Amino acid sequence: MTTNNTHLSDIKTGDEAIITKVLGHGAFRKRITEMGFVKGKKVTVIKNAPLQDPVEYEIMGYNVSLRRSEAELVEVVSIEDAASLSEIKFEGTIDEETLKVSALEKGKVINVALVGNPNCGKTTLFNYASGSHERVGNYSGVTVDAKEATMKKNGYTFRIVDLPGTYSITEYSPEELYVRRHITKKMPDIVVNVIDSSNLVRNMFLTTQLIDMNIKVVIALNMYDELEKKGVKFDYNGLGEMLGIPIIPTVASKGKGIDELFTKLIEVYEDLDPSVRHIHINYGPQIEKAIKDIQDVIWKNPAITDKLSSRYVAIKLLETDKSTLAELENFNNYEQIKSTAKQTIAELEKEYGERSETIITDAKYGFIDGALKETYKESKKGKRESKRELDDILTHRFLGFPIFLFFMWLMFQATFTLGSYPMGWINSGVGLLSEWVQHTMPHGALRDLVVDGIIGGVGGVIVFLPNIIILFFFISLMEDTGYMARASFIMDKLMHKIGLHGKSFIPLVMGFGCNVPAIMATRTLDNKKDRILTMIITPFMSCSARLPVYVLLISAIFPANQGLVLFSIYLIGITLAVLTALVMKRIAFAKKEVPFVMELPPYRIPTMKNTSLHMWHKGQQYLKKMGNVILLASILIWALGYFPRHTTYSTNYDTQIERVQSSRKLNGSQKQDLVKHLEIYKESERQEKSYIGQLGHAIEPAIKPLGFDWKMGVSIITGLAAKEIVVSSMGILYQTDMKADENSSSLKEEIKAQTHNTGKLKGQKVFTPLVSFCFMLFVLIYFPCIAVIAAVKKESSWHWAVFTMVYTTAIAWLLAFATYQIGSLFV
């Protein structure tokens, strides 16, 4: 039997179910409801045809046959589930009326999709409406996100999906395709079209496309207070009557109109609003004839019209929409539809002297202008000079750059200055937890795993959480106020030179703090090409995790030119990013140029609630998506360094330690120092003979041409998880205090004193200025870190994640090789 709401096509032969909802479209929906397939009716599966399709059902005392594709459009609930909703006070019978009532209760679930332009306040409305966030889950497309929440009102359960902001549902961007597919495949009961009141003409273009789809729509006229402040006279009820769509004014940031909106959704769902009707936009005689010609062919295949409006499909074909054409490929009369559309487009373009998609777009805007001319009257005093003056300052020819740089400095200064306090607290907390576990658990592999692998791994992720939250707080603030678009506007010309959008500048600058949030921030870019290209070059932005390596080597090897060497490393990273972008622009994205279009939304005062929600959501994402990857990588590296446990040492360190401890010639502090050094020598040899040490020796032939020894190789391998691990690995391998950090003078002295023990270079310094510089270059460029790769995979695909691993490591090796080999000729 079925459990919860499922499809009629899933019910087994002989089973019964109660209908809760009929999906589908047009003639199919009308036909099937007339046959008795309505909410609350019991249906029984009689039998399947010999080839399992169609299926015979019994409903209302007679038998009817449905294809499985049609049965998929009927939602049902099992008799058991319907019965469980009823309050049964004694062990008796369950009558048909009880089941019908239960099914009606089950049918009081309204699936709502929020659709609207970017910056229309759609997500603010979602956050306010979902209230207590009873169940909030995130699910992703390839490069876009949608949020889902459940809320209850007046006995109805609303499943609300906040779809990505999009200007239309053509095939221009991944967001547009994602929104379109959600509407056509998921078939929400009602689409709420959120419209920005301050820009009705642009926002209503999407509305005209929803009208073409012949679906239930309610318009949320958001930011209505801004329209009222302008003194505009707007007969939105009149416009709603004209469109056949109810229009509800809302101010989502203040919660105004939200209750009225959801009350209206219930009315529309239950078909109680007489103003709701389906209209056809009259595009003019020539276009209407073209639409009708294509519709005539589409109507020949009910499998298409059962799920989609024939008019919508015809208009999409006239717009030369490749995705729509691809969806029709499996239907019998595909070739006829394709040839008819091609012929009709040719006739239309000959008549107008324009491309067909432009003709349709012009007709839509003509309809919008006409509809607003009758219902919308602009106030003479509606212009907002103060905001225009603010824009004149923030995007000024000379002042724009300094102001922008100040905001960038303020954001990062606050991120790392304010973040340092909670970072310190978290660090201390992780340290205390680690100490407590060490003292509580018995000595052994499990304790080492928990302390070094699990607590160390998770702690390494959690410690960055304050920075992430503060950084995204500022980003959210910049987005909500409208300044983010101005920053992109200021930087666009420079970024466009290397094939990127101005918006790419923000993630790249963020990369100097941490590459993970920088990769996550690429989702603010509008098209796939910009997102991927920005992701590919972001790892060249030297993150703060690499800084300990630079500080250690520069202070030890380049004491006279510390600032210059550090600046050169950062500059090389930026140069590589620019060169890579230029190369990728010519190779991988040569044919993917997109027009330069960027909206500059009006300035608005952000609400603390919305900004805080955005900030916390990003923090949660960081922990969930990156924490588990870092954890697994840390455990793996710990295991490789921990095993095998039975090591054959070159000398008996335990005997030497016992001799030192029993010696009468040494005082207490001398004994302590000697024992400490012997333990470090022992640990260093154990590390060399561990699996990771063996791996270091195995890769030695590959890193030898770069001037690196096996210990540097091990540090590079451990740095795959996180670049901070490079320094701690060097601390152990170069026979220093295992707790040494980049400021440890002993580690600096050991690095300066290191010499080769074997081969042609025996007796020579390991860390010469040339080798040290090559090592810093390699750490700068190679494999970003596991968390960054996971972020790239999440924001794009495994294809680009693997590409990032390979190409960064290849460039790192080639550049270090060239630098070392050429440098060796002169040094």
mmCIF file of N, CA and C in Angstrom, residues 612-685:
data_model
loop_
_atom_site.group_PDB
_atom_site.id
_atom_site.type_symbol
_atom_site.label_atom_id
_atom_site.label_comp_id
_atom_site.label_asym_id
_atom_site.label_seq_id
_atom_site.Cartn_x
_atom_site.Cartn_y
_atom_site.Cartn_z
ATOM 1 N N SER A 612 20.721 38.940 9.583
ATOM 2 C CA SER A 612 21.180 37.923 10.535
ATOM 3 C C SER A 612 20.841 36.516 10.044
ATOM 4 N N LEU A 613 19.644 36.360 9.465
ATOM 5 C CA LEU A 613 19.251 35.047 8.935
ATOM 6 C C LEU A 613 20.184 34.613 7.811
ATOM 7 N N HIS A 614 20.493 35.567 6.934
ATOM 8 C CA HIS A 614 21.398 35.286 5.811
ATOM 9 C C HIS A 614 22.776 34.881 6.349
ATOM 10 N N MET A 615 23.238 35.621 7.339
ATOM 11 C CA MET A 615 24.556 35.378 7.942
ATOM 12 C C MET A 615 24.605 33.990 8.586
ATOM 13 N N TRP A 616 23.571 33.642 9.349
ATOM 14 C CA TRP A 616 23.554 32.358 10.042
ATOM 15 C C TRP A 616 23.417 31.207 9.050
ATOM 16 N N HIS A 617 22.636 31.393 8.006
ATOM 17 C CA HIS A 617 22.456 30.354 6.986
ATOM 18 C C HIS A 617 23.801 30.003 6.353
ATOM 19 N N LYS A 618 24.605 31.029 6.060
ATOM 20 C CA LYS A 618 25.924 30.788 5.456
ATOM 21 C C LYS A 618 26.842 30.073 6.436
ATOM 22 N N GLY A 619 26.758 30.455 7.712
ATOM 23 C CA GLY A 619 27.574 29.797 8.729
ATOM 24 C C GLY A 619 27.236 28.320 8.857
ATOM 25 N N GLN A 620 25.941 28.012 8.835
ATOM 26 C CA GLN A 620 25.489 26.614 8.891
ATOM 27 C C GLN A 620 26.004 25.828 7.701
ATOM 28 N N GLN A 621 25.910 26.469 6.523
ATOM 29 C CA GLN A 621 26.368 25.821 5.297
ATOM 30 C C GLN A 621 27.849 25.485 5.384
ATOM 31 N N TYR A 622 28.620 26.428 5.895
ATOM 32 C CA TYR A 622 30.069 26.234 6.022
ATOM 33 C C TYR A 622 30.378 25.037 6.908
ATOM 34 N N LEU A 623 29.691 24.960 8.045
ATOM 35 C CA LEU A 623 29.935 23.861 8.983
ATOM 36 C C LEU A 623 29.519 22.514 8.414
ATOM 37 N N LYS A 624 28.326 22.473 7.821
ATOM 38 C CA LYS A 624 27.793 21.200 7.333
ATOM 39 C C LYS A 624 28.559 20.675 6.131
ATOM 40 N N LYS A 625 28.797 21.552 5.163
ATOM 41 C CA LYS A 625 29.383 21.088 3.903
ATOM 42 C C LYS A 625 30.896 20.934 3.966
ATOM 43 N N MET A 626 31.573 21.797 4.750
ATOM 44 C CA MET A 626 33.035 21.744 4.790
ATOM 45 C C MET A 626 33.572 20.956 5.982
ATOM 46 N N GLY A 627 32.838 21.001 7.089
ATOM 47 C CA GLY A 627 33.318 20.350 8.307
ATOM 48 C C GLY A 627 33.523 18.862 8.153
ATOM 49 N N ASN A 628 32.572 18.203 7.485
ATOM 50 C CA ASN A 628 32.710 16.746 7.348
ATOM 51 C C ASN A 628 33.877 16.366 6.441
ATOM 52 N N VAL A 629 34.132 17.191 5.421
ATOM 53 C CA VAL A 629 35.245 16.902 4.501
ATOM 54 C C VAL A 629 36.577 17.063 5.218
ATOM 55 N N ILE A 630 36.736 18.169 5.940
ATOM 56 C CA ILE A 630 37.963 18.404 6.715
ATOM 57 C C ILE A 630 38.150 17.288 7.740
ATOM 58 N N LEU A 631 37.066 16.898 8.377
ATOM 59 C CA LEU A 631 37.131 15.837 9.392
ATOM 60 C C LEU A 631 37.669 14.544 8.793
ATOM 61 N N LEU A 632 37.115 14.124 7.669
ATOM 62 C CA LEU A 632 37.556 12.881 7.026
ATOM 63 C C LEU A 632 39.018 12.971 6.590
ATOM 64 N N ALA A 633 39.387 14.132 6.022
ATOM 65 C CA ALA A 633 40.773 14.313 5.566
ATOM 66 C C ALA A 633 41.744 14.277 6.745
ATOM 67 N N SER A 634 41.373 14.930 7.841
ATOM 68 C CA SER A 634 42.244 14.960 9.025
ATOM 69 C C SER A 634 42.422 13.563 9.619
ATOM 70 N N ILE A 635 41.337 12.805 9.669
ATOM 71 C CA ILE A 635 41.411 11.429 10.184
ATOM 72 C C ILE A 635 42.295 10.576 9.285
ATOM 73 N N LEU A 636 42.164 10.758 7.979
ATOM 74 C CA LEU A 636 42.975 9.995 7.028
ATOM 75 C C LEU A 636 44.459 10.313 7.197
ATOM 76 N N ILE A 637 44.786 11.605 7.286
ATOM 77 C CA ILE A 637 46.189 12.010 7.445
ATOM 78 C C ILE A 637 46.729 11.552 8.805
ATOM 79 N N TRP A 638 45.863 11.623 9.828
ATOM 80 C CA TRP A 638 46.276 11.140 11.156
ATOM 81 C C TRP A 638 46.612 9.648 11.075
ATOM 82 N N ALA A 639 45.744 8.879 10.406
ATOM 83 C CA ALA A 639 45.951 7.424 10.299
ATOM 84 C C ALA A 639 47.232 7.103 9.535
ATOM 85 N N LEU A 640 47.494 7.845 8.462
ATOM 86 C CA LEU A 640 48.712 7.614 7.670
ATOM 87 C C LEU A 640 49.971 7.927 8.478
ATOM 88 N N GLY A 641 49.856 8.909 9.353
ATOM 89 C CA GLY A 641 51.009 9.268 10.195
ATOM 90 C C GLY A 641 51.122 8.413 11.442
ATOM 91 N N TYR A 642 50.029 7.769 11.834
ATOM 92 C CA TYR A 642 49.983 6.995 13.081
ATOM 93 C C TYR A 642 50.433 5.549 12.889
ATOM 94 N N PHE A 643 50.148 5.012 11.701
ATOM 95 C CA PHE A 643 50.488 3.604 11.433
ATOM 96 C C PHE A 643 51.646 3.492 10.445
ATOM 97 N N PRO A 644 52.407 2.363 10.465
ATOM 98 C CA PRO A 644 52.292 1.211 11.384
ATOM 99 C C PRO A 644 52.870 1.536 12.756
ATOM 100 N N ARG A 645 52.356 0.861 13.772
ATOM 101 C CA ARG A 645 52.779 1.145 15.143
ATOM 102 C C ARG A 645 54.080 0.441 15.515
ATOM 103 N N HIS A 646 54.401 -0.676 14.865
ATOM 104 C CA HIS A 646 55.625 -1.410 15.198
ATOM 105 C C HIS A 646 56.764 -0.916 14.312
ATOM 106 N N THR A 647 57.485 0.078 14.834
ATOM 107 C CA THR A 647 58.566 0.701 14.073
ATOM 108 C C THR A 647 59.918 0.181 14.563
ATOM 109 N N THR A 648 60.795 -0.168 13.613
ATOM 110 C CA THR A 648 62.161 -0.571 13.970
ATOM 111 C C THR A 648 63.041 0.674 13.902
ATOM 112 N N TYR A 649 63.486 1.145 15.076
ATOM 113 C CA TYR A 649 64.260 2.385 15.141
ATOM 114 C C TYR A 649 65.747 2.116 14.893
ATOM 115 N N SER A 650 66.464 3.147 14.444
ATOM 116 C CA SER A 650 67.906 3.033 14.177
ATOM 117 C C SER A 650 68.696 2.951 15.485
ATOM 118 N N THR A 651 68.074 3.415 16.558
ATOM 119 C CA THR A 651 68.709 3.354 17.876
ATOM 120 C C THR A 651 67.632 3.135 18.929
ATOM 121 N N ASN A 652 68.047 2.640 20.095
ATOM 122 C CA ASN A 652 67.066 2.372 21.144
ATOM 123 C C ASN A 652 66.847 3.641 21.978
ATOM 124 N N TYR A 653 65.834 4.442 21.564
ATOM 125 C CA TYR A 653 65.571 5.714 22.229
ATOM 126 C C TYR A 653 65.101 5.509 23.668
ATOM 127 N N ASP A 654 64.318 4.464 23.902
ATOM 128 C CA ASP A 654 63.794 4.225 25.251
ATOM 129 C C ASP A 654 64.919 3.974 26.243
ATOM 130 N N THR A 655 65.951 3.207 25.821
ATOM 131 C CA THR A 655 67.106 2.927 26.694
ATOM 132 C C THR A 655 67.858 4.219 26.984
ATOM 133 N N GLN A 656 68.036 5.049 25.932
ATOM 134 C CA GLN A 656 68.749 6.323 26.112
ATOM 135 C C GLN A 656 67.993 7.240 27.070
ATOM 136 N N ILE A 657 66.668 7.240 26.957
ATOM 137 C CA ILE A 657 65.851 8.085 27.847
ATOM 138 C C ILE A 657 65.999 7.612 29.291
ATOM 139 N N GLU A 658 66.019 6.293 29.483
ATOM 140 C CA GLU A 658 66.175 5.737 30.839
ATOM 141 C C GLU A 658 67.535 6.111 31.434
ATOM 142 N N ARG A 659 68.584 6.058 30.583
ATOM 143 C CA ARG A 659 69.938 6.429 31.052
ATOM 144 C C ARG A 659 69.979 7.888 31.483
ATOM 145 N N VAL A 660 69.359 8.745 30.678
ATOM 146 C CA VAL A 660 69.336 10.178 31.013
ATOM 147 C C VAL A 660 68.622 10.381 32.345
ATOM 148 N N GLN A 661 67.468 9.725 32.491
ATOM 149 C CA GLN A 661 66.662 9.917 33.694
ATOM 150 C C GLN A 661 67.362 9.376 34.958
ATOM 151 N N SER A 662 68.191 8.342 34.760
ATOM 152 C CA SER A 662 68.878 7.755 35.931
ATOM 153 C C SER A 662 70.257 8.359 36.157
ATOM 154 N N SER A 663 70.671 9.254 35.264
ATOM 155 C CA SER A 663 72.007 9.866 35.382
ATOM 156 C C SER A 663 72.086 10.771 36.612
ATOM 157 N N ARG A 664 73.243 10.699 37.295
ATOM 158 C CA ARG A 664 73.457 11.549 38.470
ATOM 159 C C ARG A 664 74.279 12.790 38.139
ATOM 160 N N LYS A 665 74.823 12.824 36.909
ATOM 161 C CA LYS A 665 75.654 13.961 36.496
ATOM 162 C C LYS A 665 74.817 15.145 35.999
ATOM 163 N N LEU A 666 73.549 14.891 35.681
ATOM 164 C CA LEU A 666 72.694 15.942 35.118
ATOM 165 C C LEU A 666 71.687 16.422 36.153
ATOM 166 N N ASN A 667 71.399 17.735 36.094
ATOM 167 C CA ASN A 667 70.351 18.261 36.988
ATOM 168 C C ASN A 667 68.971 18.078 36.343
ATOM 169 N N GLY A 668 67.929 18.490 37.039
ATOM 170 C CA GLY A 668 66.550 18.252 36.592
ATOM 171 C C GLY A 668 66.215 18.860 35.242
ATOM 172 N N SER A 669 66.584 20.142 35.036
ATOM 173 C CA SER A 669 66.248 20.830 33.783
ATOM 174 C C SER A 669 67.026 20.231 32.608
ATOM 175 N N GLN A 670 68.295 19.835 32.850
ATOM 176 C CA GLN A 670 69.091 19.218 31.781
ATOM 177 C C GLN A 670 68.485 17.877 31.357
ATOM 178 N N LYS A 671 68.078 17.101 32.363
ATOM 179 C CA LYS A 671 67.423 15.819 32.059
ATOM 180 C C LYS A 671 66.161 16.035 31.218
ATOM 181 N N GLN A 672 65.391 17.050 31.640
ATOM 182 C CA GLN A 672 64.127 17.333 30.940
ATOM 183 C C GLN A 672 64.375 17.708 29.488
ATOM 184 N N ASP A 673 65.385 18.557 29.253
ATOM 185 C CA ASP A 673 65.708 18.989 27.883
ATOM 186 C C ASP A 673 66.169 17.819 27.028
ATOM 187 N N LEU A 674 67.062 16.987 27.582
ATOM 188 C CA LEU A 674 67.582 15.844 26.829
ATOM 189 C C LEU A 674 66.486 14.826 26.503
ATOM 190 N N VAL A 675 65.635 14.547 27.510
ATOM 191 C CA VAL A 675 64.526 13.604 27.287
ATOM 192 C C VAL A 675 63.593 14.148 26.201
ATOM 193 N N LYS A 676 63.343 15.449 26.270
ATOM 194 C CA LYS A 676 62.459 16.084 25.284
ATOM 195 C C LYS A 676 63.033 15.938 23.888
ATOM 196 N N HIS A 677 64.326 16.189 23.720
ATOM 197 C CA HIS A 677 64.967 16.072 22.406
ATOM 198 C C HIS A 677 64.972 14.627 21.916
ATOM 199 N N LEU A 678 65.239 13.687 22.817
ATOM 200 C CA LEU A 678 65.228 12.273 22.431
ATOM 201 C C LEU A 678 63.835 11.830 21.970
ATOM 202 N N GLU A 679 62.799 12.327 22.674
ATOM 203 C CA GLU A 679 61.424 11.991 22.283
ATOM 204 C C GLU A 679 61.084 12.565 20.916
ATOM 205 N N ILE A 680 61.598 13.769 20.636
ATOM 206 C CA ILE A 680 61.342 14.402 19.331
ATOM 207 C C ILE A 680 62.083 13.654 18.225
ATOM 208 N N TYR A 681 63.346 13.222 18.499
ATOM 209 C CA TYR A 681 64.112 12.425 17.521
ATOM 210 C C TYR A 681 63.386 11.103 17.232
ATOM 211 N N LYS A 682 62.872 10.522 18.296
ATOM 212 C CA LYS A 682 62.147 9.260 18.144
ATOM 213 C C LYS A 682 60.881 9.461 17.299
ATOM 214 N N GLU A 683 60.137 10.523 17.627
ATOM 215 C CA GLU A 683 58.907 10.817 16.880
ATOM 216 C C GLU A 683 59.209 11.140 15.422
ATOM 217 N N SER A 684 60.328 11.854 15.191
ATOM 218 C CA SER A 684 60.723 12.207 13.826
ATOM 219 C C SER A 684 61.014 10.953 13.002
ATOM 220 N N GLU A 685 61.733 9.984 13.614
ATOM 221 C CA GLU A 685 62.047 8.745 12.888
ATOM 222 C C GLU A 685 60.796 7.892 12.682
#
